[in-house]
Amino acid sequence: MSYSKDTLDRIFHPGSVAIVGASDNLFKMGHRCVLSLVEIGFEGQIYPINNKVDSICGLRTYPTLMGAPGDVDLVIIVVPATYVPEALRVAAKKHAAGAVIITAGFKEIEDRTGAALQTEITRIADGAGIKIIGPNTFGMVNIGAKLNASFTPPFSHLKSGTISMLGQSGGVCHLVGFQAIDEGVGMNKIVGLGNRCNLGFPELIDYVGDDPETRTIILYLEGIEEPRAFMEAARRVMRRKPIVGLKVGQSDAASRAVQSHTGSLSGKYGLYYSAFEQAGIVPAYDTVELLDIAKILNIAPRPGGNKVAVMSFQAGPGIMLTDLCVSHGLEMAQFSGETVNGLKELWPDLTIRCNPVDLAFVSDMDVFGKAAKLVLEDANVDAVIVFYLDVMSFFTAAISEQLIPLATQAAKPIVLCVNFPVKLSTPETEQGLARFHENGIAVYPLPERAVKALKGLVRRAEIERTFR
Amino acid sequence: MSYSKDTLDRIFHPGSVAIVGASDNLFKMGHRCVLSLVEIGFEGQIYPINNKVDSICGLRTYPTLMGAPGDVDLVIIVVPATYVPEALRVAAKKHAAGAVIITAGFKEIEDRTGAALQTEITRIADGAGIKIIGPNTFGMVNIGAKLNASFTPPFSHLKSGTISMLGQSGGVCHLVGFQAIDEGVGMNKIVGLGNRCNLGFPELIDYVGDDPETRTIILYLEGIEEPRAFMEAARRVMRRKPIVGLKVGQSDAASRAVQSHTGSLSGKYGLYYSAFEQAGIVPAYDTVELLDIAKILNIAPRPGGNKVAVMSFQAGPGIMLTDLCVSHGLEMAQFSGETVNGLKELWPDLTIRCNPVDLAFVSDMDVFGKAAKLVLEDANVDAVIVFYLDVMSFFTAAISEQLIPLATQAAKPIVLCVNFPVKLSTPETEQGLARFHENGIAVYPLPERAVKALKGLVRRAEIERTFR
């Protein structure tokens, strides 16, 4: 095994966590790290290390890490950079498996003392068999294990699911994680790799690849030093699990900024996307697309090709979806004569409008169901996008009654694009949308998001055919 | 004057509104139209026309339109197409100024009876001096006048503001309107033009151009028949007010769908965007961009050029913003020596990272304020984008304390990109963000949205310089 599975298991499922640099000052990261563990309801032992106050967030503190009871599986370090080596030495004595080093000021700063310090902590960690997440990271979460080892208490509100993210930027992990909170997308692990001392993408890709709790993997890259190992790990894992990736650093200015962020060379942007293609990683180009694609890869059946049928209860968005399909390299399906005739029978009064199918005049949901069945069963159709505005709460229930039985029979993906004011949404709508999701139908609020997600799914299906 | 100002004033500020086809069946449009007027708190007279029930939504009904008391300014028509001519004839007798005809089945259907019916209703309306909004429309709203003359009660929750939208698709008007509700963007009028019998883009553009309640105009086009009049109206109005436009129908399949939607020829997509350029209309390519650009055009000072400074409290999103600026044709500003030295003095310990400015190590907000001032005052900088994650509610307050005084002094736009889980947001954050907006700082949750909005603002500034 090319990675330390047992060590990583102890890190992601720790029995005990110590916070070196725990603070009772609400504005300090050392406070928020304690709060994160408390808010998610971590069920193991939490040892806030602080020699000035007796308790933090209602938890008893310990003046020193050495003084904490017994061994410690995971140590979160939030003290200034120069104190990190000593903290790691004590962590070694406490037989820690891992250290989440949130502290910055290592390889990413141009002052050489930073790089020297990073070399030193890596040496200490390697000597003790400790794996470091970071330094210069927001931390990590493992929602399935109720572990929020980060400086971000709101991550405790993430819904537990089967998508895991490995990211080189805390900020970007937050964009994805916050979207997951708002849209109820279930996540398993989110790991901010930071400067990567002795734990990088290859090992973590293999780990989540073998992780029974992870079904789909998100990668966010700025620049990596070990392209070969990265490619090998991705190639191994993508056969079993979908991987979707985003790389930044396209412009020169961004590329320079990458270097000063995590001390990595950004490399040629285009080369990364070529590498994604070779390694069977589905490409994404912004954070919304990243999560949107992961969401559909996680649940939807694979389309046999790129021919899409659009069915819309509102004509304008149907037209937008059509434009978007074409501009994103999907094809608008040509319906068979049988489908066209079948649709004409359903709407005898109106001239049948082929793909996109305009449902504006359809008030009888059975008629919609029959039309959707005809379209789904057409051999020229690989995937169907359905659009509607949810302006009346019964609508989602009525649509799901028709679509869910079809989705469970069909081996083709149905993508739902449903728009409504989220502020005014009802529990009926939210429950209805969750039901779609449970039945393999991914739901998006905007045409552009639905189409980009479907494009990602089409790409993944190609990858699965190629590497079958 | 090329349009009927008095008539349109009566339509958008009616003293009385009748609903022909009002219903007590919750699932019918004729019910939702009554509900829309009630929910927004329309202060004029409402006459639901229905000869079967005594009251609808607590309002007294009238068996016939003719039997409603006195004259009626605006008639909303939701009866089947074949009954529309008669409803219009009665409306004429009641001296109506306008009719919102929600009913479909006119020029947009391929059956020629539809086109004939549309010719007939146009003739009746023209004879009576009635202007028709529609047919085949969701209706219209004028939030400033507490008028929701549409089948969409949720539009009653729109915040009153100074952005008005003229759209050829009800569905697309809903995408924009629902976003405005969720994000608290103030709207004035939203008009679904539908099939356009005797009221089209040119007249309405001139009307909102002269409208003291409208500061910024959004257009959504599928296809128009009167390109010259459209261009002339747009050219007249864009000198006084910013216009942002979206056109669909790029692909052949979408183009065919346009024709069957509102009976318009879609025309060449590219030609429309060339026309936008000539007419000084800022282009947008999806509905989110449409509202995002309108929002910034409505409040922000104009940049002198396209040179952007990015300042980010999180490095990854700062890098993403940099990539996005460059890929959208904006330039990353080269700071002057003075600015670089000033920033170095603020962060003596760290090597200064120039544009994008990484604020990851900045905990003292005064230091941020000084840095922002230096960057804003640099003659090489035309606009500044600031990014932060709002993970602690005090952060937005602290940032606004620094930025708002600078924004009110500077003649340069500041764009704020702030991300947080909306579901967990606090009143402090919401109020803080509203305060930014009141001070000319547009706020967006995602890097791609912030950059596209700023690009639109840069384009508008060019237009203003060109047509000064």
GROMACS .gro file of N, CA, C and O in nm, chain A residues 27 32 104 108-110 157 169 171-172 174-175 178 181-182 222 248-251 253-254 257-258 260-261 286 288 315-316 319-320 322-323 326 350-351 353 356 361 389 391-392 394 419-424 446 448, chain B residues 27 32 104 108-110 157 169 171-172 174-175 178 181-182 222 248-251 253-254 257-258 260-261 286 288 315-317 319-320 322-323 326 350-351 353 356 361 389 391-392 394 419-424 446 448:
model
  420
   27PHE      N    1  -1.235   3.588   1.917
   27PHE     CA    2  -1.186   3.632   1.787
   27PHE      C    3  -1.066   3.551   1.738
   27PHE      O    4  -1.017   3.572   1.629
   32ARG      N    5  -1.195   2.926   1.786
   32ARG     CA    6  -1.288   2.870   1.686
   32ARG      C    7  -1.262   2.722   1.662
   32ARG      O    8  -1.356   2.647   1.632
  104ALA      N    9   0.033   2.957   0.986
  104ALA     CA   10   0.099   2.988   0.859
  104ALA      C   11   0.237   3.044   0.887
  104ALA      O   12   0.278   3.057   1.002
  108GLU      N   13   0.542   2.905   0.240
  108GLU     CA   14   0.471   2.998   0.152
  108GLU      C   15   0.524   3.141   0.162
  108GLU      O   16   0.494   3.223   0.075
  109ILE      N   17   0.602   3.172   0.269
  109ILE     CA   18   0.656   3.309   0.277
  109ILE      C   19   0.791   3.313   0.207
  109ILE      O   20   0.861   3.211   0.198
  110GLU      N   21   0.825   3.429   0.156
  110GLU     CA   22   0.948   3.432   0.077
  110GLU      C   23   1.073   3.429   0.166
  110GLU      O   24   1.178   3.382   0.124
  157HIS      N   25  -2.236   2.241   1.030
  157HIS     CA   26  -2.372   2.232   0.975
  157HIS      C   27  -2.377   2.157   0.843
  157HIS      O   28  -2.484   2.149   0.781
  169SER      N   29  -0.663   2.513  -0.121
  169SER     CA   30  -0.692   2.645  -0.066
  169SER      C   31  -0.807   2.634   0.031
  169SER      O   32  -0.914   2.580  -0.002
  171GLY      N   33  -0.979   2.885   0.138
  171GLY     CA   34  -1.084   2.973   0.089
  171GLY      C   35  -1.175   2.901  -0.010
  171GLY      O   36  -1.297   2.911  -0.003
  172VAL      N   37  -1.113   2.826  -0.100
  172VAL     CA   38  -1.192   2.756  -0.202
  172VAL      C   39  -1.270   2.641  -0.140
  172VAL      O   40  -1.385   2.616  -0.176
  174HIS      N   41  -1.394   2.654   0.144
  174HIS     CA   42  -1.508   2.720   0.206
  174HIS      C   43  -1.616   2.754   0.103
  174HIS      O   44  -1.735   2.740   0.131
  175LEU      N   45  -1.577   2.800  -0.015
  175LEU     CA   46  -1.677   2.829  -0.118
  175LEU      C   47  -1.760   2.704  -0.147
  175LEU      O   48  -1.883   2.710  -0.155
  178PHE      N   49  -1.963   2.596   0.187
  178PHE     CA   50  -2.077   2.683   0.217
  178PHE      C   51  -2.190   2.660   0.118
  178PHE      O   52  -2.307   2.662   0.155
  181ILE      N   53  -2.366   2.355   0.232
  181ILE     CA   54  -2.455   2.384   0.345
  181ILE      C   55  -2.585   2.444   0.292
  181ILE      O   56  -2.695   2.399   0.325
  182ASP      N   57  -2.573   2.547   0.208
  182ASP     CA   58  -2.693   2.618   0.162
  182ASP      C   59  -2.783   2.529   0.077
  182ASP      O   60  -2.905   2.542   0.081
  222GLU      N   61  -0.381   2.412  -0.705
  222GLU     CA   62  -0.311   2.534  -0.748
  222GLU      C   63  -0.183   2.493  -0.821
  222GLU      O   64  -0.158   2.537  -0.933
  248VAL      N   65  -0.652   2.635  -1.080
  248VAL     CA   66  -0.642   2.778  -1.105
  248VAL      C   67  -0.498   2.814  -1.137
  248VAL      O   68  -0.409   2.731  -1.131
  249GLY      N   69  -0.477   2.940  -1.171
  249GLY     CA   70  -0.342   2.985  -1.204
  249GLY      C   71  -0.324   2.995  -1.354
  249GLY      O   72  -0.216   2.968  -1.408
  250GLN      N   73  -0.430   3.034  -1.425
  250GLN     CA   74  -0.425   3.042  -1.571
  250GLN      C   75  -0.342   3.162  -1.616
  250GLN      O   76  -0.261   3.153  -1.706
  251SER      N   77  -0.365   3.276  -1.551
  251SER     CA   78  -0.295   3.399  -1.590
  251SER      C   79  -0.160   3.406  -1.521
  251SER      O   80  -0.135   3.338  -1.421
  253ALA      N   81  -0.039   3.657  -1.354
  253ALA     CA   82  -0.053   3.719  -1.222
  253ALA      C   83  -0.101   3.616  -1.121
  253ALA      O   84  -0.054   3.611  -1.007
  254ALA      N   85  -0.196   3.532  -1.163
  254ALA     CA   86  -0.248   3.431  -1.072
  254ALA      C   87  -0.142   3.326  -1.042
  254ALA      O   88  -0.129   3.277  -0.930
  257ALA      N   89   0.081   3.440  -0.784
  257ALA     CA   90   0.013   3.438  -0.654
  257ALA      C   91   0.007   3.297  -0.597
  257ALA      O   92   0.012   3.277  -0.477
  258VAL      N   93  -0.004   3.197  -0.684
  258VAL     CA   94  -0.005   3.058  -0.639
  258VAL      C   95   0.121   3.028  -0.562
  258VAL      O   96   0.120   2.970  -0.454
  260SER      N   97   0.315   3.222  -0.397
  260SER     CA   98   0.322   3.279  -0.263
  260SER      C   99   0.208   3.231  -0.175
  260SER      O  100   0.203   3.262  -0.058
  261HIS      N  101   0.118   3.152  -0.229
  261HIS     CA  102   0.011   3.102  -0.143
  261HIS      C  103   0.054   2.975  -0.070
  261HIS      O  104   0.064   2.973   0.051
  286ASP      N  105  -1.513   2.639  -1.223
  286ASP     CA  106  -1.534   2.726  -1.106
  286ASP      C  107  -1.588   2.639  -0.994
  286ASP      O  108  -1.618   2.521  -1.014
  288VAL      N  109  -1.867   2.644  -0.823
  288VAL     CA  110  -2.007   2.600  -0.830
  288VAL      C  111  -2.017   2.477  -0.920
  288VAL      O  112  -2.082   2.378  -0.887
  315ALA      N  113  -4.123   2.866  -2.174
  315ALA     CA  114  -4.052   2.862  -2.302
  315ALA      C  115  -3.914   2.928  -2.296
  315ALA      O  116  -3.815   2.873  -2.345
  316GLY      N  117  -3.905   3.046  -2.236
  316GLY     CA  118  -3.779   3.119  -2.234
  316GLY      C  119  -3.664   3.038  -2.176
  316GLY      O  120  -3.560   3.020  -2.240
  319ILE      N  121  -3.551   2.772  -2.406
  319ILE     CA  122  -3.465   2.823  -2.513
  319ILE      C  123  -3.323   2.845  -2.460
  319ILE      O  124  -3.224   2.810  -2.524
  320MET      N  125  -3.314   2.901  -2.340
  320MET     CA  126  -3.182   2.920  -2.280
  320MET      C  127  -3.111   2.786  -2.263
  320MET      O  128  -2.991   2.773  -2.291
  322THR      N  129  -3.149   2.521  -2.432
  322THR     CA  130  -3.110   2.472  -2.565
  322THR      C  131  -2.980   2.539  -2.610
  322THR      O  132  -2.885   2.471  -2.652
  323ASP      N  133  -2.976   2.671  -2.599
  323ASP     CA  134  -2.851   2.742  -2.632
  323ASP      C  135  -2.734   2.688  -2.552
  323ASP      O  136  -2.624   2.667  -2.604
  326VAL      N  137  -2.603   2.340  -2.659
  326VAL     CA  138  -2.525   2.346  -2.783
  326VAL      C  139  -2.390   2.412  -2.757
  326VAL      O  140  -2.285   2.362  -2.800
  350LEU      N  141  -5.236   2.165  -3.059
  350LEU     CA  142  -5.121   2.252  -3.085
  350LEU      C  143  -5.023   2.183  -3.176
  350LEU      O  144  -5.005   2.062  -3.170
  351THR      N  145  -4.960   2.260  -3.257
  351THR     CA  146  -4.852   2.205  -3.336
  351THR      C  147  -4.744   2.158  -3.239
  351THR      O  148  -4.708   2.229  -3.146
  353ARG      N  149  -4.412   2.111  -3.081
  353ARG     CA  150  -4.283   2.177  -3.087
  353ARG      C  151  -4.180   2.076  -3.043
  353ARG      O  152  -4.180   2.035  -2.928
  356PRO      N  153  -3.643   2.188  -2.810
  356PRO     CA  154  -3.701   2.173  -2.676
  356PRO      C  155  -3.853   2.155  -2.678
  356PRO      O  156  -3.921   2.223  -2.753
  361PHE      N  157  -4.840   2.477  -2.215
  361PHE     CA  158  -4.985   2.457  -2.218
  361PHE      C  159  -5.030   2.335  -2.141
  361PHE      O  160  -5.147   2.304  -2.137
  389LEU      N  161  -4.080   2.641  -1.306
  389LEU     CA  162  -4.078   2.737  -1.196
  389LEU      C  163  -4.168   2.682  -1.087
  389LEU      O  164  -4.284   2.649  -1.113
  391VAL      N  165  -4.377   2.790  -0.849
  391VAL     CA  166  -4.446   2.906  -0.790
  391VAL      C  167  -4.564   2.862  -0.705
  391VAL      O  168  -4.619   2.941  -0.630
  392MET      N  169  -4.602   2.738  -0.718
  392MET     CA  170  -4.708   2.685  -0.632
  392MET      C  171  -4.655   2.558  -0.570
  392MET      O  172  -4.600   2.473  -0.640
  394PHE      N  173  -4.766   2.285  -0.473
  394PHE     CA  174  -4.810   2.152  -0.515
  394PHE      C  175  -4.738   2.105  -0.642
  394PHE      O  176  -4.739   1.987  -0.675
  419ASN      N  177  -3.659   2.654  -1.047
  419ASN     CA  178  -3.628   2.784  -0.991
  419ASN      C  179  -3.745   2.836  -0.907
  419ASN      O  180  -3.860   2.819  -0.944
  420PHE      N  181  -3.711   2.896  -0.794
  420PHE     CA  182  -3.811   2.956  -0.705
  420PHE      C  183  -3.736   3.046  -0.609
  420PHE      O  184  -3.614   3.034  -0.595
  421PRO      N  185  -3.806   3.139  -0.544
  421PRO     CA  186  -3.734   3.221  -0.446
  421PRO      C  187  -3.705   3.136  -0.322
  421PRO      O  188  -3.798   3.090  -0.256
  422VAL      N  189  -3.579   3.112  -0.296
  422VAL     CA  190  -3.540   3.027  -0.183
  422VAL      C  191  -3.595   3.084  -0.052
  422VAL      O  192  -3.639   3.010   0.035
  423LYS      N  193  -3.595   3.216  -0.042
  423LYS     CA  194  -3.645   3.280   0.080
  423LYS      C  195  -3.791   3.246   0.109
  423LYS      O  196  -3.835   3.254   0.223
  424LEU      N  197  -3.867   3.216   0.005
  424LEU     CA  198  -4.010   3.190   0.023
  424LEU      C  199  -4.043   3.041   0.009
  424LEU      O  200  -4.160   3.004   0.003
  446LEU      N  201  -3.056   2.685  -1.181
  446LEU     CA  202  -3.034   2.770  -1.299
  446LEU      C  203  -2.998   2.687  -1.421
  446LEU      O  204  -2.923   2.590  -1.410
  448GLU      N  205  -2.783   2.735  -1.661
  448GLU     CA  206  -2.641   2.718  -1.687
  448GLU      C  207  -2.579   2.614  -1.593
  448GLU      O  208  -2.488   2.541  -1.631
  495PHE      N  209  -5.582   2.667  -0.792
  495PHE     CA  210  -5.487   2.619  -0.892
  495PHE      C  211  -5.494   2.698  -1.022
  495PHE      O  212  -5.416   2.674  -1.113
  500ARG      N  213  -5.469   3.326  -0.898
  500ARG     CA  214  -5.338   3.379  -0.859
  500ARG      C  215  -5.325   3.527  -0.895
  500ARG      O  216  -5.256   3.603  -0.826
  572ALA      N  217  -5.287   3.268  -2.350
  572ALA     CA  218  -5.201   3.234  -2.463
  572ALA      C  219  -5.288   3.177  -2.575
  572ALA      O  220  -5.409   3.164  -2.561
  576GLU      N  221  -4.836   3.299  -3.132
  576GLU     CA  222  -4.727   3.205  -3.106
  576GLU      C  223  -4.761   3.062  -3.148
  576GLU      O  224  -4.671   2.979  -3.156
  577ILE      N  225  -4.892   3.032  -3.171
  577ILE     CA  226  -4.924   2.895  -3.213
  577ILE      C  227  -4.920   2.890  -3.366
  577ILE      O  228  -4.940   2.990  -3.433
  578GLU      N  229  -4.890   2.772  -3.419
  578GLU     CA  230  -4.874   2.767  -3.563
  578GLU      C  231  -5.008   2.772  -3.636
  578GLU      O  232  -5.016   2.818  -3.749
  625HIS      N  233  -4.328   4.004  -0.303
  625HIS     CA  234  -4.219   4.014  -0.204
  625HIS      C  235  -4.096   4.086  -0.259
  625HIS      O  236  -3.994   4.094  -0.190
  637SER      N  237  -3.981   3.694  -2.215
  637SER     CA  238  -4.020   3.563  -2.163
  637SER      C  239  -4.056   3.578  -2.018
  637SER      O  240  -3.979   3.632  -1.938
  639GLY      N  241  -4.081   3.331  -1.812
  639GLY     CA  242  -3.991   3.243  -1.737
  639GLY      C  243  -3.862   3.314  -1.700
  639GLY      O  244  -3.815   3.306  -1.587
  640VAL      N  245  -3.806   3.386  -1.796
  640VAL     CA  246  -3.680   3.455  -1.771
  640VAL      C  247  -3.701   3.573  -1.675
  640VAL      O  248  -3.617   3.598  -1.587
  642HIS      N  249  -3.902   3.567  -1.440
  642HIS     CA  250  -3.908   3.503  -1.309
  642HIS      C  251  -3.770   3.468  -1.256
  642HIS      O  252  -3.742   3.484  -1.138
  643LEU      N  253  -3.682   3.419  -1.342
  643LEU     CA  254  -3.545   3.388  -1.296
  643LEU      C  255  -3.481   3.513  -1.236
  643LEU      O  256  -3.419   3.509  -1.129
  646PHE      N  257  -3.692   3.631  -0.910
  646PHE     CA  258  -3.671   3.546  -0.792
  646PHE      C  259  -3.531   3.568  -0.734
  646PHE      O  260  -3.512   3.566  -0.612
  649ILE      N  261  -3.554   3.875  -0.533
  649ILE     CA  262  -3.617   3.850  -0.402
  649ILE      C  263  -3.514   3.790  -0.307
  649ILE      O  264  -3.494   3.838  -0.195
  650ASP      N  265  -3.445   3.685  -0.352
  650ASP     CA  266  -3.352   3.616  -0.263
  650ASP      C  267  -3.235   3.704  -0.221
  650ASP      O  268  -3.185   3.692  -0.110
  690GLU      N  269  -3.577   3.781  -2.725
  690GLU     CA  270  -3.569   3.658  -2.805
  690GLU      C  271  -3.558   3.695  -2.953
  690GLU      O  272  -3.471   3.648  -3.022
  716VAL      N  273  -3.123   3.554  -2.641
  716VAL     CA  274  -3.106   3.409  -2.658
  716VAL      C  275  -3.140   3.371  -2.801
  716VAL      O  276  -3.185   3.454  -2.881
  717GLY      N  277  -3.120   3.245  -2.833
  717GLY     CA  278  -3.148   3.196  -2.968
  717GLY      C  279  -3.021   3.185  -3.049
  717GLY      O  280  -3.020   3.211  -3.169
  718GLN      N  281  -2.912   3.145  -2.984
  718GLN     CA  282  -2.784   3.134  -3.052
  718GLN      C  283  -2.780   3.012  -3.144
  718GLN      O  284  -2.735   3.019  -3.256
  719SER      N  285  -2.831   2.901  -3.092
  719SER     CA  286  -2.827   2.776  -3.170
  719SER      C  287  -2.948   2.769  -3.262
  719SER      O  288  -3.049   2.837  -3.240
  721ALA      N  289  -3.154   2.520  -3.294
  721ALA     CA  290  -3.268   2.460  -3.224
  721ALA      C  291  -3.336   2.566  -3.137
  721ALA      O  292  -3.459   2.573  -3.130
  722ALA      N  293  -3.257   2.651  -3.072
  722ALA     CA  294  -3.315   2.754  -2.986
  722ALA      C  295  -3.386   2.859  -3.071
  722ALA      O  296  -3.492   2.910  -3.034
  725ALA      N  297  -3.716   2.748  -3.157
  725ALA     CA  298  -3.804   2.752  -3.040
  725ALA      C  299  -3.851   2.894  -3.012
  725ALA      O  300  -3.962   2.916  -2.965
  726VAL      N  301  -3.767   2.991  -3.042
  726VAL     CA  302  -3.805   3.131  -3.024
  726VAL      C  303  -3.931   3.162  -3.105
  726VAL      O  304  -4.025   3.222  -3.056
  728SER      N  305  -4.166   2.970  -3.204
  728SER     CA  306  -4.290   2.915  -3.151
  728SER      C  307  -4.320   2.966  -3.011
  728SER      O  308  -4.423   2.936  -2.955
  729HIS      N  309  -4.229   3.045  -2.953
  729HIS     CA  310  -4.259   3.098  -2.820
  729HIS      C  311  -4.343   3.225  -2.830
  729HIS      O  312  -4.456   3.230  -2.786
  754ASP      N  313  -2.619   3.556  -1.928
  754ASP     CA  314  -2.716   3.471  -1.857
  754ASP      C  315  -2.794   3.560  -1.760
  754ASP      O  316  -2.762   3.678  -1.744
  756VAL      N  317  -2.826   3.562  -1.435
  756VAL     CA  318  -2.758   3.608  -1.314
  756VAL      C  319  -2.671   3.729  -1.346
  756VAL      O  320  -2.671   3.830  -1.275
  783ALA      N  321  -0.628   3.343   0.012
  783ALA     CA  322  -0.544   3.345  -0.108
  783ALA      C  323  -0.611   3.277  -0.228
  783ALA      O  324  -0.610   3.330  -0.339
  784GLY      N  325  -0.669   3.159  -0.207
  784GLY     CA  326  -0.726   3.084  -0.319
  784GLY      C  327  -0.827   3.165  -0.399
  784GLY      O  328  -0.814   3.181  -0.521
  785PRO      N  329  -0.930   3.219  -0.332
  785PRO     CA  330  -1.025   3.302  -0.406
  785PRO      C  331  -0.961   3.424  -0.471
  785PRO      O  332  -1.005   3.468  -0.577
  787ILE      N  333  -0.670   3.426  -0.605
  787ILE     CA  334  -0.610   3.372  -0.729
  787ILE      C  335  -0.719   3.349  -0.833
  787ILE      O  336  -0.704   3.381  -0.950
  788MET      N  337  -0.832   3.296  -0.788
  788MET     CA  338  -0.945   3.275  -0.880
  788MET      C  339  -0.990   3.408  -0.939
  788MET      O  340  -1.016   3.419  -1.060
  790THR      N  341  -0.816   3.671  -0.983
  790THR     CA  342  -0.714   3.716  -1.077
  790THR      C  343  -0.731   3.648  -1.213
  790THR      O  344  -0.733   3.713  -1.317
  791ASP      N  345  -0.744   3.516  -1.210
  791ASP     CA  346  -0.768   3.442  -1.335
  791ASP      C  347  -0.892   3.496  -1.406
  791ASP      O  348  -0.891   3.515  -1.528
  794VAL      N  349  -0.847   3.841  -1.576
  794VAL     CA  350  -0.770   3.832  -1.701
  794VAL      C  351  -0.853   3.765  -1.809
  794VAL      O  352  -0.860   3.813  -1.923
  818LEU      N  353   0.660   4.043   0.620
  818LEU     CA  354   0.633   3.954   0.508
  818LEU      C  355   0.673   4.021   0.378
  818LEU      O  356   0.659   4.141   0.362
  819THR      N  357   0.720   3.942   0.288
  819THR     CA  358   0.744   3.994   0.155
  819THR      C  359   0.610   4.039   0.100
  819THR      O  360   0.511   3.967   0.107
  821ARG      N  361   0.323   4.084  -0.134
  821ARG     CA  362   0.272   4.016  -0.253
  821ARG      C  363   0.188   4.117  -0.327
  821ARG      O  364   0.086   4.160  -0.277
  824PRO      N  365  -0.258   4.004  -0.708
  824PRO     CA  366  -0.354   4.021  -0.599
  824PRO      C  367  -0.287   4.041  -0.463
  824PRO      O  368  -0.187   3.974  -0.433
  829PHE      N  369  -0.274   3.743   0.632
  829PHE     CA  370  -0.208   3.764   0.760
  829PHE      C  371  -0.257   3.888   0.833
  829PHE      O  372  -0.208   3.921   0.939
  857LEU      N  373  -1.426   3.582   0.347
  857LEU     CA  374  -1.527   3.488   0.394
  857LEU      C  375  -1.586   3.546   0.521
  857LEU      O  376  -1.511   3.580   0.613
  859VAL      N  377  -1.708   3.446   0.815
  859VAL     CA  378  -1.732   3.332   0.904
  859VAL      C  379  -1.758   3.378   1.046
  859VAL      O  380  -1.802   3.301   1.130
  860MET      N  381  -1.729   3.502   1.074
  860MET     CA  382  -1.761   3.557   1.206
  860MET      C  383  -1.839   3.685   1.183
  860MET      O  384  -1.798   3.768   1.102
  862PHE      N  385  -1.874   3.960   1.318
  862PHE     CA  386  -1.815   4.093   1.338
  862PHE      C  387  -1.732   4.138   1.218
  862PHE      O  388  -1.699   4.254   1.203
  887ASN      N  389  -1.842   3.569   0.081
  887ASN     CA  390  -1.909   3.439   0.079
  887ASN      C  391  -1.934   3.391   0.221
  887ASN      O  392  -1.849   3.406   0.309
  888PHE      N  393  -2.051   3.332   0.241
  888PHE     CA  394  -2.088   3.276   0.372
  888PHE      C  395  -2.208   3.186   0.347
  888PHE      O  396  -2.272   3.197   0.243
  889PRO      N  397  -2.237   3.096   0.441
  889PRO     CA  398  -2.357   3.014   0.421
  889PRO      C  399  -2.480   3.102   0.446
  889PRO      O  400  -2.500   3.149   0.557
  890VAL      N  401  -2.559   3.124   0.342
  890VAL     CA  402  -2.677   3.211   0.355
  890VAL      C  403  -2.771   3.157   0.462
  890VAL      O  404  -2.828   3.233   0.540
  891LYS      N  405  -2.781   3.025   0.469
  891LYS     CA  406  -2.870   2.963   0.569
  891LYS      C  407  -2.832   2.999   0.711
  891LYS      O  408  -2.915   2.994   0.801
  892LEU      N  409  -2.705   3.029   0.734
  892LEU     CA  410  -2.659   3.057   0.870
  892LEU      C  411  -2.631   3.205   0.891
  892LEU      O  412  -2.574   3.244   0.993
  914LEU      N  413  -1.987   3.527  -0.521
  914LEU     CA  414  -1.890   3.440  -0.589
  914LEU      C  415  -1.795   3.520  -0.676
  914LEU      O  416  -1.836   3.618  -0.741
  916GLU      N  417  -1.673   3.466  -0.974
  916GLU     CA  418  -1.712   3.480  -1.115
  916GLU      C  419  -1.822   3.584  -1.130
  916GLU      O  420  -1.827   3.657  -1.230
   0.00000   0.00000   0.00000
